[in-house]
Short mmCIF file of C-alpha atoms in Angstrom, two decimals:
data_model
loop_
_atom_site.label_atom_id
_atom_site.label_comp_id
_atom_site.label_asym_id
_atom_site.label_seq_id
_atom_site.Cartn_x
_atom_site.Cartn_y
_atom_site.Cartn_z
CA MET A 1 159.40 -14.07 25.10
CA ALA A 2 158.98 -15.55 28.81
CA THR A 3 155.70 -15.73 30.38
CA THR A 4 155.37 -13.72 33.57
CA ILE A 5 153.03 -14.09 36.44
CA PRO A 6 152.43 -11.96 39.61
CA SER A 7 154.69 -12.26 42.68
CA ILE A 8 155.23 -10.33 45.80
CA ALA A 9 157.50 -7.33 45.46
CA CYS A 10 157.20 -6.17 49.13
CA LEU A 11 155.61 -7.04 52.38
CA GLY A 12 155.08 -4.40 55.00
CA VAL A 13 153.62 -4.42 58.51
CA ILE A 14 152.58 -1.15 59.93
CA GLY A 15 151.81 -0.48 63.64
CA ARG A 16 148.65 1.08 65.00
CA ASN A 17 150.33 4.44 65.26
CA ASN A 18 151.29 4.38 61.36
CA ASN A 19 154.79 3.46 62.10
CA PRO A 20 156.56 0.91 59.78
CA LEU A 21 157.34 -2.18 61.83
CA GLN A 22 158.70 -4.38 59.19
CA THR A 23 159.54 -4.07 55.50
CA THR A 24 160.61 -7.05 53.25
CA ILE A 25 161.53 -6.51 49.72
CA PHE A 26 161.79 -9.21 47.04
CA PRO A 27 163.40 -9.45 43.68
CA SER A 28 161.22 -9.30 40.62
CA TYR A 29 161.95 -10.26 36.97
CA ASP A 30 163.58 -7.92 34.74
CA PRO A 31 163.19 -8.80 31.14
CA SER A 32 165.69 -6.56 29.90
CA THR A 33 168.54 -8.26 31.75
CA SER A 34 166.80 -11.65 32.16
CA SER A 35 167.56 -11.58 36.02
CA TYR A 36 165.92 -10.82 39.25
CA ARG A 37 166.11 -7.57 41.14
CA PRO A 38 163.82 -5.22 43.10
CA VAL A 39 161.62 -3.26 41.06
CA ARG A 40 161.89 -0.33 43.36
CA THR A 41 164.34 1.11 45.90
CA PRO A 42 163.75 0.57 49.71
CA LEU A 43 162.82 4.40 49.87
CA GLN A 44 160.21 4.20 46.97
CA PHE A 45 158.61 0.98 48.66
CA SER A 46 158.54 3.02 52.03
CA LEU A 47 156.63 5.56 50.24
CA ILE A 48 154.21 3.25 48.54
CA LEU A 49 153.44 1.61 51.98
CA SER A 50 152.95 5.20 53.63
CA SER A 51 150.39 6.09 50.72
CA THR A 52 148.30 3.03 51.57
CA LEU A 53 147.65 4.53 55.12
CA ASP A 54 145.27 7.07 53.70
CA VAL A 55 143.15 4.26 51.91
CA PHE A 56 143.07 2.26 55.19
CA GLU A 57 141.72 5.44 57.06
CA LEU A 58 139.17 6.31 54.12
CA ARG A 59 137.80 2.82 54.17
CA ALA A 60 137.75 2.63 57.98
CA ARG A 61 135.47 5.80 57.91
CA GLN A 62 133.31 4.51 55.11
CA ASN A 63 132.85 1.19 57.18
CA ALA A 64 132.09 3.09 60.32
CA ALA A 65 129.48 5.43 58.71
CA ALA A 66 127.76 2.48 56.84
CA GLY A 67 127.79 0.54 60.28
CA THR A 68 129.41 -2.51 58.95
CA GLY A 69 132.55 -2.18 61.31
CA LEU A 70 136.06 -3.45 60.59
CA THR A 71 136.13 -6.33 58.00
CA GLY A 72 139.89 -6.85 58.11
CA ASP A 73 140.51 -7.58 54.65
CA PHE A 74 140.52 -4.46 52.60
CA GLY A 75 141.67 -6.18 49.44
CA LEU A 76 142.95 -4.05 46.49
CA LEU A 77 144.16 -0.73 48.19
CA HIS A 78 145.35 0.87 45.02
CA ALA A 79 147.17 0.21 41.78
CA VAL A 80 150.54 2.06 41.93
CA ASP A 81 151.17 1.76 38.22
CA ASP A 82 150.47 -0.80 35.39
CA ARG A 83 152.87 -3.17 37.24
CA LEU A 84 152.53 -2.81 40.96
CA ALA A 85 149.36 -2.93 43.19
CA ALA A 86 148.97 -2.74 46.93
CA TYR A 87 146.78 -5.05 48.84
CA GLY A 88 146.00 -4.62 52.64
CA PHE A 89 144.60 -6.26 55.79
CA GLU A 90 143.86 -4.52 59.15
CA THR A 91 143.60 -6.40 62.50
CA ASN A 92 141.30 -5.54 65.03
CA THR A 93 144.28 -3.96 67.09
CA GLY A 94 145.04 -1.52 64.32
CA THR A 95 148.03 -3.44 62.97
CA ARG A 96 148.04 -3.45 59.19
CA PHE A 97 149.65 -5.82 56.76
CA VAL A 98 150.35 -4.59 53.14
CA ALA A 99 151.31 -6.82 50.18
CA ILE A 100 152.80 -4.98 47.09
CA VAL A 101 152.29 -7.35 44.15
CA ASP A 102 154.43 -7.02 40.79
CA MET A 103 151.99 -8.20 38.15
CA ARG A 104 155.06 -9.39 36.10
CA GLY A 105 157.33 -10.23 38.93
CA ARG A 106 158.08 -14.03 38.25
CA ARG A 107 159.05 -15.87 34.93
CA LEU A 108 157.85 -19.04 33.90
CA ASP A 109 159.71 -21.47 31.78
CA GLY A 110 158.16 -23.71 29.22
CA THR A 111 157.01 -26.32 31.71
CA GLY A 112 155.08 -24.05 33.94
CA ALA A 113 157.52 -24.24 36.82
CA GLY A 114 158.65 -21.00 38.47
CA VAL A 115 162.25 -19.95 37.67
CA GLY A 116 163.87 -18.28 40.66
CA GLY A 117 167.05 -16.32 40.64
CA GLY A 118 169.57 -14.72 42.84
CA ALA A 119 169.06 -12.89 46.07
CA GLY A 120 166.64 -14.88 47.72
CA GLY A 121 164.92 -16.45 44.65
CA GLY A 122 161.59 -15.48 43.43
CA GLY A 123 160.75 -18.87 42.32
CA GLY A 124 159.61 -20.51 45.40
CA ALA A 125 155.87 -21.27 44.32
CA GLY A 126 157.25 -23.82 41.70
CA ASN A 127 154.63 -26.21 40.37
CA ASN A 128 151.87 -24.85 42.82
CA VAL A 129 151.30 -21.87 40.60
CA GLY A 130 148.03 -22.42 38.77
CA ALA A 131 147.02 -19.46 36.90
CA THR A 132 148.95 -17.52 34.46
CA GLY A 133 146.22 -14.96 33.62
CA VAL A 134 146.60 -11.11 34.05
CA GLY A 135 145.44 -9.73 37.56
CA LEU A 136 144.31 -11.50 40.70
CA ARG A 137 141.13 -12.87 41.75
CA GLU A 138 139.54 -11.27 44.90
CA GLY A 139 140.61 -13.93 47.45
CA GLU A 140 144.13 -14.88 46.20
CA MET A 141 145.98 -12.44 48.74
CA ARG A 142 143.89 -13.85 51.75
CA VAL A 143 146.40 -16.59 52.13
CA VAL A 144 149.29 -14.26 52.28
CA PHE A 145 147.58 -12.17 55.04
CA LYS A 146 146.69 -15.12 56.96
CA ALA A 147 150.01 -16.29 56.94
CA MET A 148 151.42 -12.96 57.93
CA GLN A 149 148.95 -12.78 60.78
CA VAL A 150 150.13 -16.21 62.05
CA ALA A 151 153.76 -15.14 61.93
CA TYR A 152 152.77 -11.85 63.78
CA ILE A 153 150.93 -13.82 66.38
CA LYS A 154 153.77 -16.10 66.92
CA LEU A 155 155.91 -13.03 67.44
CA LEU A 156 153.52 -11.65 70.00
CA GLN A 157 153.68 -14.92 71.95
CA ASN A 158 157.40 -14.63 72.32
CA PRO A 159 157.81 -13.64 76.01
CA PHE A 160 160.82 -11.50 75.22
CA PHE A 161 158.87 -9.38 72.62
CA GLU A 162 157.50 -6.12 74.08
CA PRO A 163 154.63 -4.86 71.71
CA ASP A 164 154.36 -1.50 73.37
CA GLU A 165 157.84 -0.77 72.39
CA HIS A 166 156.91 -1.00 68.73
CA SER A 167 153.38 0.60 68.96
CA PRO A 168 153.34 2.72 72.15
CA PRO A 169 149.78 3.17 73.62
CA LYS A 170 150.56 7.01 73.74
CA GLY A 171 150.90 7.10 70.01
CA GLN A 172 154.43 8.25 69.75
CA GLY A 173 156.49 6.43 67.11
CA GLY A 174 157.75 3.05 68.03
CA ARG A 175 160.76 0.67 67.20
CA ARG A 176 161.00 -1.59 64.19
CA ILE A 177 160.63 -5.32 64.66
CA THR A 178 163.98 -6.81 64.50
CA SER A 179 163.03 -10.36 65.18
CA ARG A 180 165.03 -12.67 62.85
CA LYS A 181 162.46 -15.41 62.93
CA PHE A 182 159.71 -12.88 61.94
CA ALA A 183 161.67 -11.60 59.12
CA GLU A 184 162.38 -15.21 57.85
CA ASP A 185 158.73 -16.01 58.18
CA LEU A 186 157.82 -13.00 56.03
CA ARG A 187 160.67 -13.91 53.43
CA ARG A 188 159.22 -17.40 53.31
CA ILE A 189 155.75 -16.12 52.52
CA GLY A 190 156.69 -13.82 49.84
CA GLU A 191 159.10 -16.24 48.06
CA ASN A 192 156.40 -19.12 48.33
CA TRP A 193 153.29 -17.24 47.23
CA GLY A 194 152.17 -17.16 43.84
CA PRO A 195 148.70 -17.13 42.06
CA GLY A 196 146.62 -20.13 42.95
CA VAL A 197 148.71 -21.02 45.95
CA ALA A 198 146.23 -22.04 48.67
CA ASN A 199 148.68 -22.65 51.67
CA LEU A 200 151.58 -21.01 53.03
#
């Protein structure tokens, strides 16, 4: 029986108008076929990302009532099932980053090195993976959100990127982010993260 560790199943960026800006899905280890494939369909991941919006709003109201203000890192938003959990971070501009983690998403071989497979890997963390225990510690997702925020800031610094097209100030929808560089950055983050990774 192969040992499995958590990996990222999906990264999502949600605009301040609750519109999805970017969704990146990663393959997870399937023990029945000993291969890597997405654990949910794109529509199911979209619904999971949408379900996190209620948690963001609830926690923002609780923070406002307590007078603590916006903390940014919301940590665990909710456990979807025994395998998937959604973690979140909100910027001060209202952009939300969501990471859906598959608690059994990556297989380890006997040496402890990550074993990737097909369609974009899944084993990028390699020997940097430190923990094989169940669950995640409180701060292990912060490195993911920091890397996502850096990628988003780089996107905003692009003179050809118009942020109001994606999250209009009037609050009516918006376009999805189509930047290839931003998509590559998110893919790199998702493929290279693993428990214990401190730098992306």
